CSV table of C-alpha atoms in Angstrom, one decimal:
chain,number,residue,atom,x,y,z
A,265,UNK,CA,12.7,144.9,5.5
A,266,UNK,CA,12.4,143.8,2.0
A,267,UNK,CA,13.9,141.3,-0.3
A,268,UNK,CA,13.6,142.1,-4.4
A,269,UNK,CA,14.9,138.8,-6.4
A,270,UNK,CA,15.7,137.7,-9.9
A,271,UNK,CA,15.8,134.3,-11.4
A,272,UNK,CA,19.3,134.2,-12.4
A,273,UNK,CA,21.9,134.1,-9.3
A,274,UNK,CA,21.5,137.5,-7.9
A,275,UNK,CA,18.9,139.4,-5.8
A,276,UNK,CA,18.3,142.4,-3.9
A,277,UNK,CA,17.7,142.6,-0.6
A,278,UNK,CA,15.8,145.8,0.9
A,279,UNK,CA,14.4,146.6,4.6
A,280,UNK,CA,12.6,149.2,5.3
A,281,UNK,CA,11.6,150.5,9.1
A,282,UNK,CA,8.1,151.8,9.2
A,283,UNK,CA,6.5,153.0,12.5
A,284,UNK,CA,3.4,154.1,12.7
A,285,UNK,CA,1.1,154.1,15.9
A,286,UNK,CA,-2.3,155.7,14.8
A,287,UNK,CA,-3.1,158.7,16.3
A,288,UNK,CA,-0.8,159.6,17.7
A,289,UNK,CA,2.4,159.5,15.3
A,290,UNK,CA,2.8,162.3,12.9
A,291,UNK,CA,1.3,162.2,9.4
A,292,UNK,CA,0.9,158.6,10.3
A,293,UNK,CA,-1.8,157.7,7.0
A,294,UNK,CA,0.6,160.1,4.5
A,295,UNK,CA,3.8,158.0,5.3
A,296,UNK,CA,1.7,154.7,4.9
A,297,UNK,CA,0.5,156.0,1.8
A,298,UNK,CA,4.1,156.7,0.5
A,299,UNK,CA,5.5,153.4,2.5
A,300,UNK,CA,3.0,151.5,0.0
A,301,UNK,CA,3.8,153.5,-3.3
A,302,UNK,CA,7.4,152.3,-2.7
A,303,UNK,CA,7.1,149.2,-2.3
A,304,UNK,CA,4.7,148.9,-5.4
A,305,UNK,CA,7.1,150.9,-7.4
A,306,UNK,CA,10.7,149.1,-6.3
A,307,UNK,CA,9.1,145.1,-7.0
A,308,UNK,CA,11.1,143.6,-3.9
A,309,UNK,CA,10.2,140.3,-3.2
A,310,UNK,CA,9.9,140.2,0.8
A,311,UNK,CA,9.4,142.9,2.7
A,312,UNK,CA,9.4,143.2,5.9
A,313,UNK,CA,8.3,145.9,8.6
A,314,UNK,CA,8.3,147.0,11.9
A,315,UNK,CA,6.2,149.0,14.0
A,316,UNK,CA,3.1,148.5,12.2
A,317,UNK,CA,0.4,148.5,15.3
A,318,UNK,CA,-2.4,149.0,13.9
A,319,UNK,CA,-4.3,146.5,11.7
A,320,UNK,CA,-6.0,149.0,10.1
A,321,UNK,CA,-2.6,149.9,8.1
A,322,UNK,CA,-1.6,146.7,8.0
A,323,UNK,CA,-4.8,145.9,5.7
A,324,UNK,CA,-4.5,149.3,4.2
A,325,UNK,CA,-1.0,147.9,2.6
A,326,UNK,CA,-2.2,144.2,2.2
A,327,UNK,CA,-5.2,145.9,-0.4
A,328,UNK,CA,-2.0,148.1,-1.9
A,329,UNK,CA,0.1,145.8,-2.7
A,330,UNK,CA,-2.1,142.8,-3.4
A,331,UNK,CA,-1.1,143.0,-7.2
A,332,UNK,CA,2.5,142.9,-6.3
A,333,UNK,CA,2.8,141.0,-3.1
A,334,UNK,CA,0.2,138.8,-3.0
A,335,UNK,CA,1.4,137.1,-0.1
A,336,UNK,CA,1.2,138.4,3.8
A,337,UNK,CA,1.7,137.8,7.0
A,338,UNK,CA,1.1,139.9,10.6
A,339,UNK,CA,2.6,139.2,13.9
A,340,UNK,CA,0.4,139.4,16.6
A,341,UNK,CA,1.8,139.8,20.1
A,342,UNK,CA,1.7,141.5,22.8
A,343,UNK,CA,-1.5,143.8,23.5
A,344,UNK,CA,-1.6,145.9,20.6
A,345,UNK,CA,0.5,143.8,18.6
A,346,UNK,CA,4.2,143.0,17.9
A,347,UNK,CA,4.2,145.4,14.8
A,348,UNK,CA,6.2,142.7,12.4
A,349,UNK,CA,4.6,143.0,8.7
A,350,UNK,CA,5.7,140.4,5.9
A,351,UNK,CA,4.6,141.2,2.5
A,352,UNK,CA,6.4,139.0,-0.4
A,353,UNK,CA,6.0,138.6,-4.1
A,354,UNK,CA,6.8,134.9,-3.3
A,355,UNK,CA,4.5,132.3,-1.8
A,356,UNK,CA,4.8,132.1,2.2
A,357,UNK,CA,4.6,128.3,2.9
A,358,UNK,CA,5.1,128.6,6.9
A,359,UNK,CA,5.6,131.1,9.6
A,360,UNK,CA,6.0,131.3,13.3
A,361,UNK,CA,6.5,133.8,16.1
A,362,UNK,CA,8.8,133.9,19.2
A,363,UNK,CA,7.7,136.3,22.0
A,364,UNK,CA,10.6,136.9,24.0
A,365,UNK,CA,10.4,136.0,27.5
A,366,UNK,CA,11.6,139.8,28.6
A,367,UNK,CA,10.0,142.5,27.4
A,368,UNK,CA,10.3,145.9,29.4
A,369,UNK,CA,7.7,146.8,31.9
A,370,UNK,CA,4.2,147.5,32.0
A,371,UNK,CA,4.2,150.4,34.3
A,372,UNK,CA,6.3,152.3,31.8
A,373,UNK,CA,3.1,153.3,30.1
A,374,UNK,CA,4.4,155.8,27.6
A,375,UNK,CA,7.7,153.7,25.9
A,376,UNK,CA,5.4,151.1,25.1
A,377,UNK,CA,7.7,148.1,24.4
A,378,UNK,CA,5.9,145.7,27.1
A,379,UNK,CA,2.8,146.6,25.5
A,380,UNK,CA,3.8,145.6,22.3
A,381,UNK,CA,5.3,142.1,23.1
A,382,UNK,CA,8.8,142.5,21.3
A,383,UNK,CA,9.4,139.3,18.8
A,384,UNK,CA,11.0,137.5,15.9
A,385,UNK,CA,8.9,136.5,13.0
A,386,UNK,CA,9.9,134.0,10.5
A,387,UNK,CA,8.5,133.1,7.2
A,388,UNK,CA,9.6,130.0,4.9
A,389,UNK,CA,9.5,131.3,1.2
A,390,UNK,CA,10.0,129.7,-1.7
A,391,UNK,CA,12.6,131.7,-3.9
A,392,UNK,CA,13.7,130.4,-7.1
A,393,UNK,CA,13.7,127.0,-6.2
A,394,UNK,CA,15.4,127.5,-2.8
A,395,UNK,CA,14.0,127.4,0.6
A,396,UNK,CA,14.7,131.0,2.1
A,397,UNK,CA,14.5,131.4,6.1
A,398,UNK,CA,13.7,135.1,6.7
A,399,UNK,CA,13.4,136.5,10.0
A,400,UNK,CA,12.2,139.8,11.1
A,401,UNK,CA,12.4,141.1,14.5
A,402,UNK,CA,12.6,144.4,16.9
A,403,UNK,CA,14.3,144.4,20.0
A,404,UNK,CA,13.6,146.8,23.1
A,405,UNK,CA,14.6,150.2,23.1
A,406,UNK,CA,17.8,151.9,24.8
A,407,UNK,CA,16.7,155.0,25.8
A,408,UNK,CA,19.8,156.2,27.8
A,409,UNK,CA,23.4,155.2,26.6
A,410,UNK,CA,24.7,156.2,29.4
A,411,UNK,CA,22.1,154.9,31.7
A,412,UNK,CA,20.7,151.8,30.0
A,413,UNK,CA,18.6,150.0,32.1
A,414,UNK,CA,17.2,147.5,29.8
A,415,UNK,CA,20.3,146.7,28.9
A,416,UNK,CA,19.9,143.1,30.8
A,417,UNK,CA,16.8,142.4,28.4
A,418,UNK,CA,18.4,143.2,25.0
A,419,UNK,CA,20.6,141.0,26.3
A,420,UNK,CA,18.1,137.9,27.3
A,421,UNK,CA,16.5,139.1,23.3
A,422,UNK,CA,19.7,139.0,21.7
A,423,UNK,CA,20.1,135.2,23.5
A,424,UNK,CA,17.0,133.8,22.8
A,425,UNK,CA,17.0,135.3,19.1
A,426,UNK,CA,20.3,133.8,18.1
A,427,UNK,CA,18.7,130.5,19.6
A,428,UNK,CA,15.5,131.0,17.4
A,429,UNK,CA,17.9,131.4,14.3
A,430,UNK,CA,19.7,128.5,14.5
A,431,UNK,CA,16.8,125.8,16.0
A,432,UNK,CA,14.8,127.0,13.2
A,433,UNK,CA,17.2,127.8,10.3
A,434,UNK,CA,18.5,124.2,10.2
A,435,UNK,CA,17.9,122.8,6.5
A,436,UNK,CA,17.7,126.4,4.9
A,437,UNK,CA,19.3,127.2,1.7
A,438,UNK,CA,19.3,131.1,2.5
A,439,UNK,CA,18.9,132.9,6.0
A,440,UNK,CA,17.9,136.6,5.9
A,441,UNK,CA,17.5,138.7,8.9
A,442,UNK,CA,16.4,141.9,9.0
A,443,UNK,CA,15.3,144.2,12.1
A,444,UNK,CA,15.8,146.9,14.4
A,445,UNK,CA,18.1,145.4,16.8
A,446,UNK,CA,18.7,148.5,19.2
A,447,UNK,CA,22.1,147.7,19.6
A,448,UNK,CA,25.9,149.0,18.1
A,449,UNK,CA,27.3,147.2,16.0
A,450,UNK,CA,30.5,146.6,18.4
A,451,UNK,CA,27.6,145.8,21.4
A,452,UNK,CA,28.1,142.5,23.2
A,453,UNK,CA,24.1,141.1,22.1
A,454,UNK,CA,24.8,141.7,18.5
A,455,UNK,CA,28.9,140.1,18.5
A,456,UNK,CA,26.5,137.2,20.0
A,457,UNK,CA,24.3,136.9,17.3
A,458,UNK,CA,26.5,136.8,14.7
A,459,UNK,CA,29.2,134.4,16.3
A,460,UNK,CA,26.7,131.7,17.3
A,461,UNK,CA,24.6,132.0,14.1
A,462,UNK,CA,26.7,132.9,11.3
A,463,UNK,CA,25.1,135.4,9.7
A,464,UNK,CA,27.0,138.2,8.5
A,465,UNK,CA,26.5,141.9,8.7
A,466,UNK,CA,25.5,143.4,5.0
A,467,UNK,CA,27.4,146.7,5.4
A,468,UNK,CA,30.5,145.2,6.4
A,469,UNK,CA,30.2,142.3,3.8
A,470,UNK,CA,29.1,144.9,0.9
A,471,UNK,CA,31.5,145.9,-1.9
A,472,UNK,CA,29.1,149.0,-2.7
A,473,UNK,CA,27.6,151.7,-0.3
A,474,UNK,CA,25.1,154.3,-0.6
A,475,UNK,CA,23.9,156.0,2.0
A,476,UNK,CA,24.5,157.8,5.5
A,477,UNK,CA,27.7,158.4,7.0
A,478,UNK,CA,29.1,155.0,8.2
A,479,UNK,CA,25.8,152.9,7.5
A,480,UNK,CA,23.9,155.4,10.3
A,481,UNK,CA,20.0,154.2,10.6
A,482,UNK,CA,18.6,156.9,13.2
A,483,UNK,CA,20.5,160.1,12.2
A,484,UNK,CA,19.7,164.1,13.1
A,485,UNK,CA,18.7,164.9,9.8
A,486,UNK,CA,15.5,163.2,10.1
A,487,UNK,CA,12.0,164.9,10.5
A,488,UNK,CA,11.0,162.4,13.0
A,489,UNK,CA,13.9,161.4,15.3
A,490,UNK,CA,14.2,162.6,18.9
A,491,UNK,CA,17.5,163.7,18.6
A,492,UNK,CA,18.3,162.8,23.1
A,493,UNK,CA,18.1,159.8,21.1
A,494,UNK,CA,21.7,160.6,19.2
A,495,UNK,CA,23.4,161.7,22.7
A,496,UNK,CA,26.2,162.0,22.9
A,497,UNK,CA,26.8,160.5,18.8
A,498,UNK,CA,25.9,163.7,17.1
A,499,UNK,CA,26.5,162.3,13.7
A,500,UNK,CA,24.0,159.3,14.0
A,501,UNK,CA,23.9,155.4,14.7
A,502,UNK,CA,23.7,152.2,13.3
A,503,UNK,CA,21.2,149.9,15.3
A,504,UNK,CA,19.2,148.4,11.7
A,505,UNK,CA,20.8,145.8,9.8
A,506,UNK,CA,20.5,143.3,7.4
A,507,UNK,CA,22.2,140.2,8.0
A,508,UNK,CA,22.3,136.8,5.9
A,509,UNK,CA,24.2,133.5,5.6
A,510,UNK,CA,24.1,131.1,3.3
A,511,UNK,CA,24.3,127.4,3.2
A,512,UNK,CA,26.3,124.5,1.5
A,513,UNK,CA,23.8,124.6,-1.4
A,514,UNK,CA,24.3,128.3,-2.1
A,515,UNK,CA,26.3,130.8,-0.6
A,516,UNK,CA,25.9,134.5,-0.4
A,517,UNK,CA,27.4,137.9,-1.3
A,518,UNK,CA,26.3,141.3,-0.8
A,519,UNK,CA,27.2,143.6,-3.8
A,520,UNK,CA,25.8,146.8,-2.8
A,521,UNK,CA,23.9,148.0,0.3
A,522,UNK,CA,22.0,151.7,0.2
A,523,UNK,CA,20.2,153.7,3.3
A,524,UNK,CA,17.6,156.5,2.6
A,525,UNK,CA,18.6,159.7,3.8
A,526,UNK,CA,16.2,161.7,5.5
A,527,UNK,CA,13.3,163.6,3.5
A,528,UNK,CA,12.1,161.8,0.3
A,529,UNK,CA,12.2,163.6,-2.8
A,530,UNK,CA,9.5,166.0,-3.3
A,531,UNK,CA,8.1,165.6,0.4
A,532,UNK,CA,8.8,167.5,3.1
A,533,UNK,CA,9.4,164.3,5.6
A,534,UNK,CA,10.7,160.8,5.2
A,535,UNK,CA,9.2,157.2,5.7
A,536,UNK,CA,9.9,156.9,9.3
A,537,UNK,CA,12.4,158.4,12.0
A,538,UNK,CA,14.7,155.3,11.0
A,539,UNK,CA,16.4,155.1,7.8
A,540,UNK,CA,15.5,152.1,5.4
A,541,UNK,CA,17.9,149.6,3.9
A,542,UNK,CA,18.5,148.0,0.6
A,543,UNK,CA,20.9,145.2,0.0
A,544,UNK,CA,21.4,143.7,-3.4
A,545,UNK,CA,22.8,140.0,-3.0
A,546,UNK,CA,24.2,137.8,-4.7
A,547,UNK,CA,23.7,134.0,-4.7
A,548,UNK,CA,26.5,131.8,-5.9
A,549,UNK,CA,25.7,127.6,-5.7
A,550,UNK,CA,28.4,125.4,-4.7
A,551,UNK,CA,30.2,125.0,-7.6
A,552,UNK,CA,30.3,128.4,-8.7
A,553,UNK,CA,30.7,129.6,-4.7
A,554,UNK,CA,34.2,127.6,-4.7
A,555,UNK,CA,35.4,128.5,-8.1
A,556,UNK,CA,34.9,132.4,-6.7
A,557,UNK,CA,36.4,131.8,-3.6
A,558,UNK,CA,33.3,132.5,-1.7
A,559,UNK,CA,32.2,131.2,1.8
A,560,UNK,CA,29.2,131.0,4.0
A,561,UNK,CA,31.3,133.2,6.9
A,562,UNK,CA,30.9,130.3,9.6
A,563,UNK,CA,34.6,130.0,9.9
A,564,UNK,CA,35.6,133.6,10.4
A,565,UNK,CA,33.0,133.8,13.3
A,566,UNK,CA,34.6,131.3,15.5
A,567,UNK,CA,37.1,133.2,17.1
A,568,UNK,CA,34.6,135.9,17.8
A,569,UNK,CA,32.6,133.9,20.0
A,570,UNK,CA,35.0,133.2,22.3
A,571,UNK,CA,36.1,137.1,22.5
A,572,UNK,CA,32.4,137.8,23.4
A,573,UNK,CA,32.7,135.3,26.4
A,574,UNK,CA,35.6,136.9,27.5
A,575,UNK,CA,33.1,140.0,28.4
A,576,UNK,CA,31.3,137.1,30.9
A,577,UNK,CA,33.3,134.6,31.8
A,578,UNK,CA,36.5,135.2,33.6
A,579,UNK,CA,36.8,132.0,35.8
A,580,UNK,CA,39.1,129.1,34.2
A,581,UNK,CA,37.2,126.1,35.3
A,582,UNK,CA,33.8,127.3,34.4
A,583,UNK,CA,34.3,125.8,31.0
A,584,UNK,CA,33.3,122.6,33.0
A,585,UNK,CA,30.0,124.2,33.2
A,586,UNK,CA,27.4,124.5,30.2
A,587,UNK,CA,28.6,127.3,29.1
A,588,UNK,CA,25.5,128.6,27.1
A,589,UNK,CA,23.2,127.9,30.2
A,590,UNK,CA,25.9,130.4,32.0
A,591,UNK,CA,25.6,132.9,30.2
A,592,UNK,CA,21.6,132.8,29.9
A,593,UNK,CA,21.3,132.4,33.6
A,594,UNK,CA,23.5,135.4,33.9
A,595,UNK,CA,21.9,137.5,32.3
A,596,UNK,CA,18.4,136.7,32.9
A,597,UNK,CA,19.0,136.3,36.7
A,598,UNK,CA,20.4,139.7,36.5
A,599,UNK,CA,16.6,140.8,35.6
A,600,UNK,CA,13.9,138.9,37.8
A,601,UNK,CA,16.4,138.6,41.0
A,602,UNK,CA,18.3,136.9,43.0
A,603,UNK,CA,15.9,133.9,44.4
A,604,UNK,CA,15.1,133.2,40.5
A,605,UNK,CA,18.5,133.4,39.3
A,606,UNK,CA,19.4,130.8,42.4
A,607,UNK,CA,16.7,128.4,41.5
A,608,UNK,CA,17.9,127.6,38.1
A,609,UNK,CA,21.5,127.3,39.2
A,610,UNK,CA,20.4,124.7,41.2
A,611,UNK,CA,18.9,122.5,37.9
A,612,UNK,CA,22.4,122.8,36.8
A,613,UNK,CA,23.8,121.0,40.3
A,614,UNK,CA,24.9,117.8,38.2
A,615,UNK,CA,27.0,120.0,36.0
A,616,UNK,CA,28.6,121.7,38.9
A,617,UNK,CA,29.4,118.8,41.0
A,618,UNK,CA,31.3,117.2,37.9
A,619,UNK,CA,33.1,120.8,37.7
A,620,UNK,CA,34.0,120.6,41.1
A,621,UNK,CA,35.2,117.1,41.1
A,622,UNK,CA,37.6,117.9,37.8
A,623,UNK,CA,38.9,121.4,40.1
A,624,UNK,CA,39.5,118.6,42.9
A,625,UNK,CA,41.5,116.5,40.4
A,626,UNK,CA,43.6,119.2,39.4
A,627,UNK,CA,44.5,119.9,42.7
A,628,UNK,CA,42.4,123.2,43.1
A,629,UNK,CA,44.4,125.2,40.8
């Protein structure tokens, strides 16, 4: 992903997907080469990356773009890395990394994802004045619609990323997030994220849009995309996104959102098998944000939150019950079995018995 900003109150937003594992992805040092000459070219003020695993690129594009984005910052997780990239045309006062606690397996030698220790990066920039909060982050794969068996740890990601967001956003002016979630829009993870955080999707906020056919990121057209991948949505999906908030300070509005589309002019292959994104926001401060009528979105996510437990909880008393340790233990117990799963219910017995004891007061029912 990458951010491009101007002083007065608008900026633009842009993410871009690169993925490169050396050696063994095609015309890997050509498509760094072109990844840099973009970035130098378009002046966005953050961007941010995924799947860069090697170093070697990573300081191939830090010498590149030191003129323009002097600042950087690389992930490391995993074994070979967690491929998350920051470069930004702003000073990067802090940054921190979140492994998530699932992460595929390591006998699946050739998908990789265990290996690369899946995470969420956050940097604290500076922009103009305010204090932007931007995350960047990569979920596991899916592999298989219709047989998704790491379903359970997108899932335990998407949980554990919306918690990230909103332990470390507090006292932000402007949140950002940008990533390759793996997930459909209309998927239960990514309803999650956006009810318990706030932040709203770009392409459904944006009153401009450029690019594939309803906002599609991994689309046939490309070079570089398995296309068992697309099965059985021939036309392409969306699984990148840019999503934002803003704050009481400032609030935030995205006026135009663009994809690439498959080759780049004058080359015979694009940046990466994903397409990249560019979102041009626009940020209002209070006084301006009420005069236009503009709001930071928490309000219109509250009812979605409680249409995404519906998908979890059916039981009428378990509201007596912590409901976000519920749902975590759900999931997560679903994943590293039964005698786990059973363990931490029992650090939640005082919160049971007091659920018990209000089904015994009302009679049962």
């Amino acid at each position: 992903m990458w951010v491009r900003g101007r002083p007065q109150d608008n900026s633009d937003c842009g993410v871009m997907f690169s993925r490169g594992i050396r050696f063994f992805s095609q015309l890997c040092t050509q498509r760094y080469e072109m990844i840099g000459e973009l970035l130098g070219r378009e002046q966005h003020d953050i961007a941010l990356l995924q799947e860069v695993w090697s170093e070697k690129d990573f300081l191939f594009l830090k010498r590149k773009l030191s003129s323009s984005h002097p600042y950087t910052h690389y992930f490391k997780s995993g074994v070979f890395g967690s491929g998350l990239a920051v470069f930004s045309k702003h000073r990067i006062q802090d940054a921190l990394l979140y492994k998530y606690s699932l992460n595929g397996y390591p006998y699946m030698l050739h998908q990789g994802d265990w290996f690369g220790g899946k995470a969420v990066g956050l940097v604290i920039v500076d922009i103009f004045g305010l204090k932007a909060h931007v995350y960047v982050t990569h979920l596991h794969a899916e592999y298989s619609r219709a047989q998704d068996e790491y379903l359970p740890h997108r899932m335990v990601q998407s949980w554990e990323l919306l918690q990230f967001v909103r332990h470390t956003s507090c006292g932000a002016d402007l949140v950002v997030l940008g990533g390759d979630l793996n997930m459909h829009p209309q998927d239960l993870g990514n309803r999650l994220l956006r009810s318990h955080t706030g932040l709203r999707d770009c392409y459904t906020e944006t009153d401009t849009f450029d690019g594939c056919e309803d906002g599609h990121t991994l689309i046939a057209a490309n070079h570089f995309s398995k296309k068992q991948d697309l099965i059985p949505f021939e036309k392409g999906i969306r699984i990148d996104y840019i999503l934002m908030k803003g704050s009481q300070k400032v609030s935030m509005k995205c006026e135009s959102l663009s994809t690439t589309k498959g080759p780049v002019a004058d080359k015979p292959y694009p940046y990466s098998d994903h397409e990249a994104l560019t979102a041009e926001l626009a940020l209002l401060h209070s006084e301006d944000s009420r005069q236009h009528g503009s709001s930071n979105g928490e309000d219109s996510h509250t009812g979605m939150a409680s249409k995404c437990l519906e998908h979890i909880l059916t039981k009428t008393f378990i509201s007596f019950l912590d409901l976000d340790t519920v749902i975590y233990l759900a999931v997560y117990g679903t994943v590293t079995g039964l005698p786990v799963f059973i363990q931490n219910i029992l650090n939640c017995v005082p919160k049971t018995k007091e659920a018990f004891m209000g089904l015994e007061r009302h009679g049962g029912k």
